[in-house]
Coordinates of C-alpha atoms in Angstrom, one line a residue:
Chain C
M138 CA -71.1 68.2 43.3
K139 CA -71.8 67.5 46.9
K140 CA -74.7 65.1 45.9
T141 CA -72.3 63.1 43.5
V142 CA -69.7 62.8 46.2
T143 CA -72.3 61.6 48.6
A144 CA -73.7 59.0 46.2
L145 CA -70.2 57.8 45.5
L146 CA -69.5 57.4 49.2
I147 CA -72.8 55.3 49.7
I148 CA -71.8 53.0 46.8
T149 CA -68.5 52.5 48.0
L150 CA -69.7 51.7 51.5
L151 CA -72.1 49.2 50.1
F152 CA -69.4 47.5 48.0
V153 CA -67.1 47.3 51.0
S154 CA -69.8 45.9 53.3
A155 CA -71.0 43.4 50.7
S156 CA -67.5 42.1 49.9
A157 CA -66.6 40.1 53.2
A158 CA -68.6 37.9 55.4
T159 CA -67.5 38.9 59.0
Y160 CA -69.0 39.5 62.2
T161 CA -68.7 42.8 63.8
L162 CA -70.4 45.2 66.2
G163 CA -74.1 45.4 65.3
S164 CA -74.1 41.9 63.7
R165 CA -76.9 39.6 64.7
G166 CA -78.3 36.1 64.3
E167 CA -77.5 32.4 64.7
E168 CA -73.9 32.6 63.5
V169 CA -73.3 35.3 66.1
K170 CA -74.7 32.8 68.8
K171 CA -72.2 30.2 67.7
L172 CA -69.3 32.7 67.7
Q173 CA -70.5 33.7 71.3
Q174 CA -70.7 29.9 72.3
A175 CA -67.2 29.2 70.9
L176 CA -65.9 32.2 72.8
N177 CA -67.4 30.7 76.0
D178 CA -66.0 27.3 75.3
N179 CA -62.6 28.8 74.8
G180 CA -62.6 30.6 78.1
Y181 CA -63.9 34.1 77.1
P182 CA -67.2 34.3 78.9
V183 CA -70.0 36.3 77.2
A184 CA -73.7 36.1 76.9
V185 CA -75.0 34.0 74.2
D186 CA -77.8 36.1 72.9
G187 CA -77.0 36.4 69.1
I188 CA -76.2 40.1 69.4
Y189 CA -72.7 41.3 68.7
G190 CA -72.4 44.0 71.3
V191 CA -69.5 45.7 73.1
N192 CA -69.1 42.7 75.4
T193 CA -68.8 40.3 72.5
K194 CA -66.4 42.7 70.7
N195 CA -64.2 42.9 73.9
A196 CA -64.2 39.1 74.1
V197 CA -63.1 38.8 70.5
M198 CA -60.4 41.3 70.9
E199 CA -59.1 39.5 74.1
F200 CA -59.1 36.2 72.0
Q201 CA -57.3 38.0 69.1
R202 CA -54.7 39.4 71.5
N203 CA -54.0 36.0 73.1
N204 CA -53.8 34.3 69.7
G205 CA -51.5 36.4 67.8
L206 CA -54.3 37.7 65.5
K207 CA -55.0 41.4 64.5
V208 CA -56.8 42.8 67.4
D209 CA -59.6 44.7 65.8
G210 CA -62.7 43.1 67.5
I211 CA -63.9 41.9 64.0
A212 CA -64.6 38.2 63.7
G213 CA -63.3 37.5 60.2
S214 CA -62.1 34.3 58.7
E215 CA -58.8 34.1 60.6
T216 CA -60.5 34.8 64.0
L217 CA -63.2 32.3 63.2
K218 CA -60.7 29.5 62.1
K219 CA -58.7 30.0 65.3
L220 CA -61.8 29.5 67.5
N221 CA -62.5 25.7 67.9
I222 CA -66.1 25.1 68.3
K223 CA -66.2 22.5 71.0
S224 CA -69.4 20.5 71.7
E225 CA -70.3 17.8 74.3
G226 CA -70.1 15.2 71.7
T227 CA -67.4 16.0 69.3
V228 CA -68.3 14.3 66.0
T229 CA -65.2 12.9 64.3
D230 CA -66.8 10.4 62.1
S231 CA -67.0 12.5 58.8
D232 CA -70.0 10.8 57.5
I233 CA -72.0 11.4 60.5
Y234 CA -70.9 15.0 60.7
L235 CA -71.6 15.5 56.7
L236 CA -75.0 14.1 57.5
A237 CA -75.7 16.4 60.3
K238 CA -74.6 19.4 58.1
C239 CA -77.1 18.4 55.5
V240 CA -79.8 18.0 58.2
Y241 CA -79.0 21.5 59.5
G242 CA -79.1 22.9 56.1
E243 CA -82.4 21.2 55.1
A244 CA -84.4 20.9 58.3
R245 CA -82.9 23.0 61.2
G246 CA -86.3 24.5 61.7
E247 CA -88.0 21.3 62.0
V248 CA -88.7 19.3 65.2
Y249 CA -86.4 16.4 66.3
L250 CA -88.4 13.8 64.5
G251 CA -88.3 15.8 61.3
K252 CA -84.6 16.0 61.5
V253 CA -84.0 12.3 62.0
A254 CA -86.5 11.6 59.2
V255 CA -84.4 13.8 56.8
A256 CA -81.3 12.1 57.8
A257 CA -82.9 8.7 57.4
V258 CA -83.9 9.5 53.9
I259 CA -80.3 10.1 53.1
L260 CA -79.3 6.8 54.6
N261 CA -82.2 5.0 52.8
R262 CA -80.9 6.3 49.5
V263 CA -77.3 4.9 50.4
D264 CA -79.0 1.5 50.7
D265 CA -80.9 1.7 47.5
P266 CA -79.4 0.8 44.3
S267 CA -81.1 3.7 42.3
F268 CA -78.8 6.2 44.2
P269 CA -75.1 6.6 45.0
N270 CA -73.6 4.1 47.5
S271 CA -72.3 6.5 49.9
V272 CA -73.3 9.2 52.4
S273 CA -71.3 11.9 50.5
G274 CA -72.3 10.4 47.1
V275 CA -76.0 10.7 48.0
I276 CA -75.7 14.3 49.6
Y277 CA -73.5 15.7 46.8
Q278 CA -75.6 14.1 44.0
P279 CA -76.2 17.2 41.9
G280 CA -79.7 18.8 42.4
A281 CA -80.6 16.3 45.2
F282 CA -80.7 18.7 48.1
D283 CA -81.3 22.4 48.2
A284 CA -78.9 22.8 51.1
V285 CA -76.1 21.7 48.8
S286 CA -77.3 23.7 45.7
D287 CA -77.4 27.0 47.8
G288 CA -74.4 26.4 50.1
Q289 CA -76.3 25.9 53.4
I290 CA -74.6 22.7 53.9
N291 CA -71.4 24.5 54.6
L292 CA -72.9 26.0 57.8
S293 CA -71.9 24.2 61.1
P294 CA -74.6 21.9 62.4
D295 CA -76.0 22.3 66.0
E296 CA -76.0 19.7 68.6
E297 CA -79.7 18.7 67.8
C298 CA -78.7 17.9 64.2
I299 CA -75.6 16.0 65.2
R300 CA -77.8 13.9 67.5
A301 CA -80.4 13.4 64.8
A302 CA -77.6 12.1 62.4
R303 CA -76.3 9.8 65.0
D304 CA -79.8 8.3 65.6
A305 CA -80.3 7.8 62.0
F306 CA -77.0 6.1 61.8
G307 CA -78.0 4.0 64.5
G308 CA -81.1 2.8 62.7
W309 CA -83.9 5.0 63.7
D310 CA -86.1 5.7 60.7
P311 CA -89.3 7.5 61.3
T312 CA -90.0 7.3 57.6
N313 CA -90.2 3.6 57.4
G314 CA -88.0 3.5 54.4
C315 CA -88.8 6.6 52.5
L316 CA -86.4 7.9 49.7
Y317 CA -87.9 11.2 48.9
Y318 CA -89.2 14.4 50.7
Y319 CA -90.4 17.8 49.6
N320 CA -92.1 20.9 51.0
P321 CA -95.7 20.6 49.9
R322 CA -96.2 24.4 50.1
T323 CA -93.2 25.0 47.6
A324 CA -92.8 21.8 45.5
T325 CA -93.6 22.0 41.8
N326 CA -92.3 18.8 40.6
K327 CA -95.3 16.9 39.3
W328 CA -93.6 13.5 39.5
M329 CA -92.8 14.1 43.3
L330 CA -96.2 15.4 44.0
S331 CA -97.8 12.3 42.5
K332 CA -96.2 10.1 44.9
E333 CA -98.1 8.7 47.9
V334 CA -97.2 10.5 51.2
T335 CA -96.0 8.2 53.9
L336 CA -95.9 10.8 56.6
T337 CA -95.7 14.5 57.0
V338 CA -93.6 16.2 59.7
G339 CA -93.7 19.9 59.9
N340 CA -92.7 21.5 56.5
H341 CA -91.8 18.1 54.9
S342 CA -93.9 15.2 53.4
F343 CA -91.9 12.0 53.0
C344 CA -92.7 9.4 50.4
R345 CA -91.0 6.4 48.7
Chain U
M56 CA -66.4 72.0 52.2
H57 CA -63.4 73.6 50.3
K58 CA -63.5 73.0 46.5
I59 CA -60.0 71.4 46.8
T60 CA -61.4 68.7 49.2
Y61 CA -64.4 68.0 46.9
I62 CA -62.1 67.5 44.0
F63 CA -59.8 65.3 46.1
L64 CA -62.7 63.1 47.5
S65 CA -64.2 62.9 44.0
V66 CA -60.9 61.6 42.6
V67 CA -60.5 59.2 45.4
L68 CA -63.9 57.8 45.3
T69 CA -63.9 57.7 41.3
V70 CA -60.6 55.6 41.5
F71 CA -62.0 53.4 44.1
V72 CA -65.2 52.7 42.1
L73 CA -63.1 52.1 39.0
A74 CA -61.0 49.6 41.0
L75 CA -63.9 47.7 42.3
T76 CA -65.5 47.5 38.8
V77 CA -62.2 46.0 37.5
V78 CA -62.2 43.5 40.2
T79 CA -65.9 42.6 39.6
V80 CA -65.1 42.1 35.9
I81 CA -62.0 40.0 36.6
K82 CA -64.3 38.0 39.0
S83 CA -66.9 37.5 36.4
N84 CA -64.2 36.1 34.1
Q85 CA -63.1 33.8 37.0
L86 CA -66.7 32.4 37.3
S87 CA -66.6 31.6 33.6
D88 CA -63.2 29.8 34.1
M89 CA -64.9 27.8 36.8
E90 CA -67.8 26.9 34.7
L91 CA -65.4 25.7 32.2
K92 CA -63.5 23.7 34.7
Y93 CA -66.7 22.2 35.9
E94 CA -67.9 21.3 32.4
N95 CA -64.5 19.5 31.8
S96 CA -64.9 17.5 34.9
L97 CA -68.4 16.6 33.9
K98 CA -67.2 15.5 30.4
A99 CA -64.5 13.5 32.3
S100 CA -67.2 11.8 34.4
L101 CA -69.3 11.0 31.3
R102 CA -66.3 9.7 29.4
Q103 CA -65.5 7.4 32.3
A104 CA -69.0 6.2 32.9
T105 CA -69.3 5.4 29.1
N106 CA -65.8 3.7 29.2
D107 CA -66.8 1.5 32.2
M108 CA -70.1 0.5 30.7
R109 CA -68.4 -0.5 27.4
T110 CA -66.0 -2.6 29.6
V111 CA -68.8 -4.2 31.5
E112 CA -70.5 -5.2 28.2
N113 CA -67.3 -6.6 27.0
D114 CA -66.4 -8.5 30.1
I115 CA -69.9 -10.0 30.4
S116 CA -69.6 -11.2 26.9
K117 CA -66.3 -13.0 27.9
L118 CA -67.9 -14.3 31.1
M119 CA -70.6 -15.9 28.9
V120 CA -68.0 -18.2 27.2
T121 CA -65.2 -18.8 29.7
V122 CA -65.0 -22.0 31.8
N123 CA -61.7 -21.5 33.5
E124 CA -62.3 -20.8 37.3
Y125 CA -59.5 -18.4 37.5
S126 CA -60.7 -16.4 34.5
R127 CA -64.2 -16.2 35.9
V128 CA -63.0 -14.8 39.1
Q129 CA -61.0 -12.2 37.3
L130 CA -63.8 -11.1 35.0
L131 CA -66.4 -11.0 38.0
S132 CA -63.9 -8.9 40.1
K133 CA -63.4 -6.5 37.1
I134 CA -67.1 -6.3 36.2
K135 CA -68.0 -5.7 39.9
E136 CA -65.4 -2.8 40.0
K137 CA -66.3 -1.2 36.6
S138 CA -70.0 -1.3 37.1
A139 CA -69.7 0.4 40.5
S140 CA -67.5 3.0 38.9
C141 CA -70.0 3.7 36.2
A142 CA -72.7 4.2 38.9
R143 CA -70.3 6.5 40.8
E144 CA -69.7 8.6 37.6
L145 CA -73.2 8.7 36.5
S146 CA -74.2 10.0 39.8
R147 CA -71.6 13.0 39.4
L148 CA -73.5 14.3 36.4
P149 CA -76.0 17.1 37.1
I150 CA -79.0 15.0 35.9
V151 CA -82.1 15.4 38.2
A152 CA -81.7 12.3 40.5
T153 CA -85.1 11.0 39.1
G154 CA -83.7 11.1 35.5
V155 CA -80.9 8.5 36.1
Q156 CA -82.1 6.2 38.9
N157 CA -82.9 3.2 36.5
T158 CA -79.5 3.4 35.0
L159 CA -77.7 3.7 38.4
K160 CA -79.7 1.0 39.7
F161 CA -78.8 -1.2 36.9
S162 CA -75.0 -0.6 37.4
N163 CA -75.2 -1.0 41.2
Q164 CA -77.1 -4.4 40.6
I165 CA -74.5 -5.8 38.3
S166 CA -71.8 -4.9 40.8
A167 CA -73.7 -6.4 43.7
Y168 CA -74.6 -9.6 41.7
C169 CA -70.9 -10.1 40.9
D170 CA -70.0 -9.6 44.5
S171 CA -72.6 -12.2 45.6
T172 CA -71.3 -14.6 42.9
L173 CA -67.8 -14.1 44.2
I174 CA -68.5 -14.9 47.6
K175 CA -70.5 -18.0 46.7
Y176 CA -67.5 -19.1 44.5
S177 CA -65.2 -18.6 47.5
D178 CA -67.4 -20.5 49.7
G179 CA -67.3 -23.5 47.2
E180 CA -70.9 -23.1 46.3
G181 CA -70.3 -22.7 42.6
L182 CA -72.3 -20.4 40.3
P183 CA -75.7 -19.1 41.1
E184 CA -78.8 -20.6 39.6
N185 CA -79.7 -19.2 36.2
F186 CA -76.1 -17.7 35.9
D187 CA -76.1 -18.0 32.0
E188 CA -79.7 -16.5 31.6
Q189 CA -78.7 -13.6 34.0
L190 CA -75.6 -12.8 32.0
I191 CA -77.5 -12.7 28.9
Q192 CA -80.0 -10.3 30.3
F193 CA -77.2 -8.1 31.6
F194 CA -75.3 -8.2 28.2
S195 CA -78.4 -7.2 26.3
T196 CA -79.3 -4.4 28.6
C197 CA -75.7 -3.1 28.6
K198 CA -75.7 -2.9 24.9
M199 CA -78.8 -0.8 24.9
V200 CA -77.5 1.5 27.5
N201 CA -74.2 1.9 25.5
S202 CA -76.0 2.8 22.4
E203 CA -77.7 5.6 24.2
L204 CA -74.7 6.8 26.1
D205 CA -72.7 6.9 22.8
L206 CA -75.4 9.4 21.4
V207 CA -75.1 11.6 24.4
E208 CA -71.4 11.5 24.5
A209 CA -71.3 12.5 20.7
D210 CA -73.4 15.4 21.5
V211 CA -71.4 16.5 24.4
M212 CA -67.9 16.0 22.6
N213 CA -69.1 18.0 19.6
D214 CA -70.2 20.9 21.9
H215 CA -73.8 20.4 20.9
L216 CA -74.8 19.9 24.5
L217 CA -73.4 21.5 27.6
L218 CA -73.4 19.1 30.6
L219 CA -73.8 22.2 32.8
Q220 CA -77.2 22.6 31.4
V221 CA -78.4 19.2 31.7
G222 CA -79.4 19.8 35.5
D223 CA -82.5 21.5 34.1
E224 CA -85.3 18.9 34.5
S225 CA -86.7 19.6 31.0
I226 CA -83.4 19.0 29.3
S227 CA -82.4 15.9 31.3
D228 CA -85.7 14.3 30.8
G229 CA -85.1 14.6 27.1
I230 CA -81.3 13.7 27.1
F231 CA -81.0 11.0 29.7
G232 CA -84.9 10.2 29.5
S233 CA -84.2 7.8 26.7
I234 CA -81.5 5.9 28.7
D235 CA -83.3 5.8 31.9
N236 CA -87.0 5.5 30.9
D237 CA -87.9 5.2 27.3
T238 CA -85.5 3.1 25.2
V239 CA -83.8 0.8 27.7
E240 CA -85.7 -2.0 29.5
Y241 CA -84.0 -2.8 32.7
P242 CA -84.5 -6.5 33.8
S243 CA -85.5 -7.5 37.3
V244 CA -82.4 -9.0 39.2
I245 CA -82.9 -11.5 42.0
F246 CA -80.1 -12.9 43.8
D247 CA -78.7 -13.3 47.5
G248 CA -77.4 -9.9 48.4
P249 CA -78.0 -6.3 48.7
F250 CA -79.8 -4.5 45.8
S251 CA -81.8 -7.6 44.7
D252 CA -85.2 -7.0 43.5
G253 CA -86.3 -10.1 45.5
Q254 CA -88.9 -9.6 48.2
A255 CA -86.9 -11.3 50.8
R256 CA -85.2 -8.1 52.1
T257 CA -88.4 -6.1 52.4
T258 CA -90.5 -8.8 54.3
P259 CA -90.1 -9.7 57.9
K260 CA -89.1 -13.4 58.2
T261 CA -91.8 -14.2 60.7
E262 CA -95.5 -14.0 59.6
R263 CA -97.5 -12.3 62.3
E264 CA -101.1 -11.7 62.9
E265 CA -102.5 -8.3 62.2
I266 CA -103.8 -6.3 65.2
T267 CA -106.4 -3.7 65.5
L268 CA -106.0 -0.1 66.5
D269 CA -107.6 -0.7 69.9
Q270 CA -105.2 -3.7 70.5
A271 CA -102.3 -1.3 69.6
K272 CA -103.7 1.3 72.1
S273 CA -103.6 -1.4 74.7
K274 CA -100.1 -2.4 74.0
V275 CA -98.9 1.2 74.3
Q276 CA -100.7 1.5 77.8
A277 CA -99.2 -1.9 78.9
L278 CA -95.9 -0.5 78.1
G279 CA -96.4 2.3 80.4
F280 CA -96.7 5.1 77.8
N281 CA -99.2 8.0 77.9
M282 CA -99.6 8.7 74.1
E283 CA -102.3 9.5 71.6
Y284 CA -102.9 7.7 68.5
K285 CA -102.0 9.9 65.5
Y286 CA -101.9 7.9 62.2
E287 CA -101.1 4.7 60.5
M288 CA -97.9 4.5 58.5
N289 CA -97.4 2.2 55.5
G290 CA -93.9 1.2 54.5
V291 CA -91.4 -1.8 55.1
V292 CA -93.0 -2.4 58.4
P293 CA -96.6 -1.0 58.5
S294 CA -97.3 0.4 62.0
Y295 CA -99.7 2.6 64.2
V296 CA -98.0 5.9 65.3
F297 CA -98.5 7.4 68.7
E298 CA -97.2 10.7 70.1
N299 CA -97.3 12.9 73.0
E300 CA -95.6 16.2 73.6
N301 CA -92.0 14.8 73.8
S302 CA -92.1 11.4 72.0
T303 CA -93.1 9.3 69.1
L304 CA -93.7 5.6 69.2
E305 CA -94.6 3.0 66.6
I306 CA -96.4 -0.3 67.1
T307 CA -96.3 -2.7 64.2
K308 CA -99.6 -3.5 62.7
K309 CA -98.6 -7.1 62.4
G310 CA -97.8 -8.7 65.7
G311 CA -98.1 -5.5 67.8
L312 CA -94.5 -5.3 68.3
L313 CA -92.7 -1.9 69.5
L314 CA -90.9 -0.8 66.4
M315 CA -89.6 2.4 67.5
L316 CA -89.7 5.0 70.3
M317 CA -88.1 8.4 69.9
S318 CA -87.5 11.3 72.1
D319 CA -84.7 13.7 72.4
R320 CA -83.5 16.3 74.8
Q321 CA -80.1 17.7 75.6
V322 CA -78.6 15.7 78.6
L323 CA -76.2 17.9 80.5
E324 CA -74.5 15.6 82.9
A325 CA -74.0 11.8 83.6
R326 CA -75.1 10.7 87.0
L327 CA -75.6 7.1 86.3
T328 CA -72.9 4.4 86.0
D329 CA -72.8 2.1 82.9
D330 CA -74.2 -0.9 84.9
E331 CA -77.2 1.2 86.2
A332 CA -78.0 2.3 82.6
L333 CA -77.6 -1.2 81.3
D334 CA -80.1 -2.4 84.2
I335 CA -82.6 0.1 83.0
A336 CA -82.2 -0.8 79.4
C337 CA -82.5 -4.5 80.2
E338 CA -85.6 -3.8 82.3
F339 CA -87.1 -2.0 79.5
V340 CA -86.6 -4.8 77.0
E341 CA -88.1 -7.3 79.6
R342 CA -91.4 -5.4 79.4
L343 CA -91.5 -6.3 75.8
N344 CA -91.6 -10.1 76.4
L345 CA -89.3 -11.0 73.7
G346 CA -87.0 -13.3 75.8
E347 CA -83.5 -12.8 77.3
F348 CA -81.2 -10.1 75.8
K349 CA -77.7 -9.1 76.5
S350 CA -75.6 -6.1 75.6
V351 CA -73.1 -6.5 73.1
W352 CA -72.0 -3.1 72.1
Q353 CA -72.5 0.4 73.5
E354 CA -72.1 3.9 72.2
Y355 CA -71.8 7.0 74.3
Y356 CA -72.5 10.5 73.1
G357 CA -74.0 13.5 74.8
N358 CA -74.4 12.1 78.1
T359 CA -76.4 9.2 76.7
V360 CA -75.8 5.6 76.0
V361 CA -77.1 3.4 73.2
F362 CA -77.1 -0.3 74.1
N363 CA -77.1 -2.9 71.4
L364 CA -78.9 -5.8 72.8
V365 CA -79.2 -9.2 71.2
P366 CA -80.9 -12.5 72.3
I367 CA -78.8 -15.6 73.4
K368 CA -80.3 -18.9 72.7
N369 CA -78.6 -22.2 73.3
N370 CA -75.5 -20.2 74.1
V371 CA -75.5 -18.7 70.6
V372 CA -75.5 -14.7 70.3
I373 CA -78.0 -14.0 67.7
Y374 CA -76.9 -10.8 66.0
P375 CA -79.5 -10.4 63.4
D376 CA -82.1 -10.0 66.1
M377 CA -80.7 -6.9 67.6
L378 CA -82.5 -4.2 69.6
K379 CA -81.2 -0.8 70.4
V380 CA -82.0 1.3 73.7
K381 CA -80.9 4.7 74.4
V382 CA -80.7 5.9 78.0
A383 CA -80.1 9.2 79.4
L384 CA -77.4 9.2 82.0
D385 CA -78.7 12.0 84.1
N386 CA -81.9 10.3 85.3
G387 CA -82.0 7.0 83.4
Q388 CA -84.9 7.9 81.2
V389 CA -85.2 5.6 78.2
L390 CA -85.1 8.1 75.4
S391 CA -85.2 5.9 72.4
F392 CA -85.7 2.2 71.1
E393 CA -85.3 0.7 67.8
G394 CA -86.4 -2.8 67.0
K395 CA -86.5 -3.0 63.2
S396 CA -83.8 -5.7 62.9
Y397 CA -85.6 -7.9 65.4
I398 CA -88.9 -7.4 63.6
M399 CA -87.3 -8.3 60.2
N400 CA -85.1 -11.0 61.1
S401 CA -86.3 -13.0 64.2
R402 CA -87.9 -16.4 63.6
E403 CA -87.9 -19.9 64.8
R404 CA -84.7 -21.1 63.5
Q405 CA -83.6 -24.7 62.9
T406 CA -81.0 -25.3 65.3
E407 CA -77.7 -25.7 63.4
Q408 CA -75.1 -27.6 65.2
A409 CA -71.5 -26.6 65.4
E410 CA -69.5 -29.2 63.3
I411 CA -66.2 -27.4 64.0
T412 CA -65.1 -27.3 67.6
K413 CA -63.7 -24.1 69.2
K414 CA -60.2 -25.5 69.1
E415 CA -60.4 -26.5 65.5
A416 CA -61.8 -23.0 64.7
E417 CA -58.9 -21.4 66.6
Q418 CA -56.4 -23.3 64.2
K419 CA -58.0 -21.3 61.4
L420 CA -57.0 -17.9 62.8
K421 CA -54.0 -16.1 61.7
Q422 CA -51.0 -17.3 63.5
G423 CA -50.0 -14.7 66.1
F424 CA -53.6 -13.7 66.8
L425 CA -54.1 -13.3 70.6
I426 CA -57.4 -14.6 71.6
E427 CA -59.1 -12.7 74.4
K428 CA -62.4 -14.3 74.4
S429 CA -64.6 -16.5 72.1
R430 CA -68.2 -17.7 71.8
L431 CA -70.7 -19.0 69.2
A432 CA -72.8 -16.4 67.3
L433 CA -75.1 -16.2 64.5
I434 CA -74.1 -13.5 62.1
S435 CA -75.4 -12.1 58.9
V436 CA -72.9 -11.8 55.9
N437 CA -74.2 -10.5 52.5
E438 CA -77.8 -11.1 53.8
R439 CA -77.1 -14.7 54.6
E440 CA -77.0 -16.1 58.2
H441 CA -74.1 -18.2 59.3
L442 CA -73.4 -20.0 62.7
A443 CA -69.8 -18.9 63.4
W444 CA -67.1 -18.9 66.2
E445 CA -66.6 -15.3 67.4
F446 CA -63.1 -14.5 68.4
F447 CA -62.2 -11.3 70.1
G448 CA -58.5 -10.7 70.1
S449 CA -55.5 -8.8 68.9
Y450 CA -52.9 -8.8 66.2
N451 CA -49.9 -6.4 65.8
N452 CA -51.3 -4.4 68.8
M453 CA -54.6 -3.9 66.8
K454 CA -58.0 -5.2 68.2
Y455 CA -60.2 -7.4 66.0
V456 CA -63.2 -9.7 66.1
V457 CA -62.9 -12.7 63.8
Y458 CA -65.7 -15.1 62.7
I459 CA -64.8 -18.6 61.7
S460 CA -67.7 -20.7 60.4
A461 CA -68.8 -23.4 62.9
V462 CA -69.9 -25.5 60.0
D463 CA -67.1 -25.5 57.6
G464 CA -64.1 -23.8 59.3
K465 CA -64.0 -21.0 56.7
E466 CA -63.4 -17.4 57.8
K467 CA -66.7 -15.6 57.2
T468 CA -65.7 -12.0 58.0
C469 CA -63.7 -9.9 60.5
F470 CA -63.9 -6.5 61.9
R471 CA -61.5 -4.3 63.4
I472 CA -62.4 -2.8 66.8
L473 CA -61.7 1.0 66.8
N474 CA -61.5 3.2 69.8
T475 CA -63.5 6.3 69.0
E476 CA -64.9 9.1 71.0
T477 CA -68.1 7.3 71.4
G478 CA -66.7 4.1 72.5
E479 CA -65.4 0.9 70.9
M480 CA -66.9 0.4 67.4
V481 CA -66.4 -2.3 64.8
G482 CA -65.3 -1.3 61.3

């Protein structure tokens, strides 16, 4: 009987923890860093270390208190929405921002050149008649980018990705006109793998 | 723990688990509902694409026979719109991108061809060369595409094919493969304008001598960079690529020109004035020995400024030969340079004389347009260069730049000047 109750308790806790994406005491990672940066930007100083500790929780609670939110120290959807993430160069042009989101989803681990290269491929496709004629059309073309298929495009881009998107819009194209890129370690598409590679930057090979 | 407590906990937990199970089942049904909604919207896109291509085929057939100018313009506008719409709807279908490229390209090219023809028509240039032959090609290709689209649509509408599944490469190759690769032969379309298959767009307008790698290395040193040669890159402008820890630089194989410099870092503050930064940008461009350049637009972000610099020859601003230089406003470092426009477009041009005076051009502006400044400029519209009077001014409290041809007095294009967070931009 005791074992059954304990097992049910564990299952219940798993369901509860899996059902909502929030940041709370003990959370860690890049998204926590963004939350901490946003708290700093809003006047709630806290170390940006990616660890949701007591100080971060207290800062969140103070923010919630001052903004008419439920004061529970849990950064859920309402709290995250209230926090405006300010950056040194706020991007209001929606195409640039969308491009930056795609770059973040596809190439956030790459060096700057690799980020600009990914952005340039997207813009090269806009200029090519074989692809949709808009940034959103190219990015959201079904199956075109893994970051769209798996939802990573919905993450907020960092400043480097926004700069990379701006540079690509400004005409910088390290790929010299490429329309495709793939990860040579994971790609299986024979048609793609048969194309001549123009350059390789980090994990991506670019081809036209 | 007391027996009663165990029973109580068991009941509570059982109810909770049951409730979660019910929620999960409901959510699963909702996912199916979502799939249905998605399938329906895909069917709508396919229907729209098929409808559009049928309209294009039909309107092209009318265009082949009409001689009335108004009718021609109407039909060209409609074909332009419908073929662009067809391309848009096709690109929404979950076909692997490589499985629909030829059909997309064909749709986009028809649209661009009609647009280019409309522009020529409005300029009084008449119809393009081989117009009738081009229409016949478009018409026969449309017929083939429509036959294949009809077959796909029949399968979809009779529920023999779920569009949701078509994203799978093996299925889309089979279904749309016949439209995109096997059955339909797509023509090469050459005209003045974007999406043309002509080589003009992808070839620099000046033929330049090829340089060796050693010569490229010397150029890099002469420019004051300490970088190591890494590899050659083919492409629109073949180049030698150099790198150091922080930067990448490309020297063109033909002509040994600086194609691109790229480096990046976060610039935390702005200590330089605009004029100081501009001096740095101009001094950098002077080292390239390309002549005199002047800044026409600047864009600010992240404590950097990007100057758009153009040459001025015989008092004419040459926009197609633009260079871009990005300067860090903390210490004046030239972070990036972009020279592709210059490399592709610059050449010895036959000096065109302005046949329309500035006063005459001013008469062509909208009444009430308040002129702030004006000058002669060479601009590119639809991939053709025009000598024009450039008027900066305002109308209805909005700022514009309007271009009136210095040859025939017709308005070539206009832009609105927008105040954005990164500076004034044309749009």
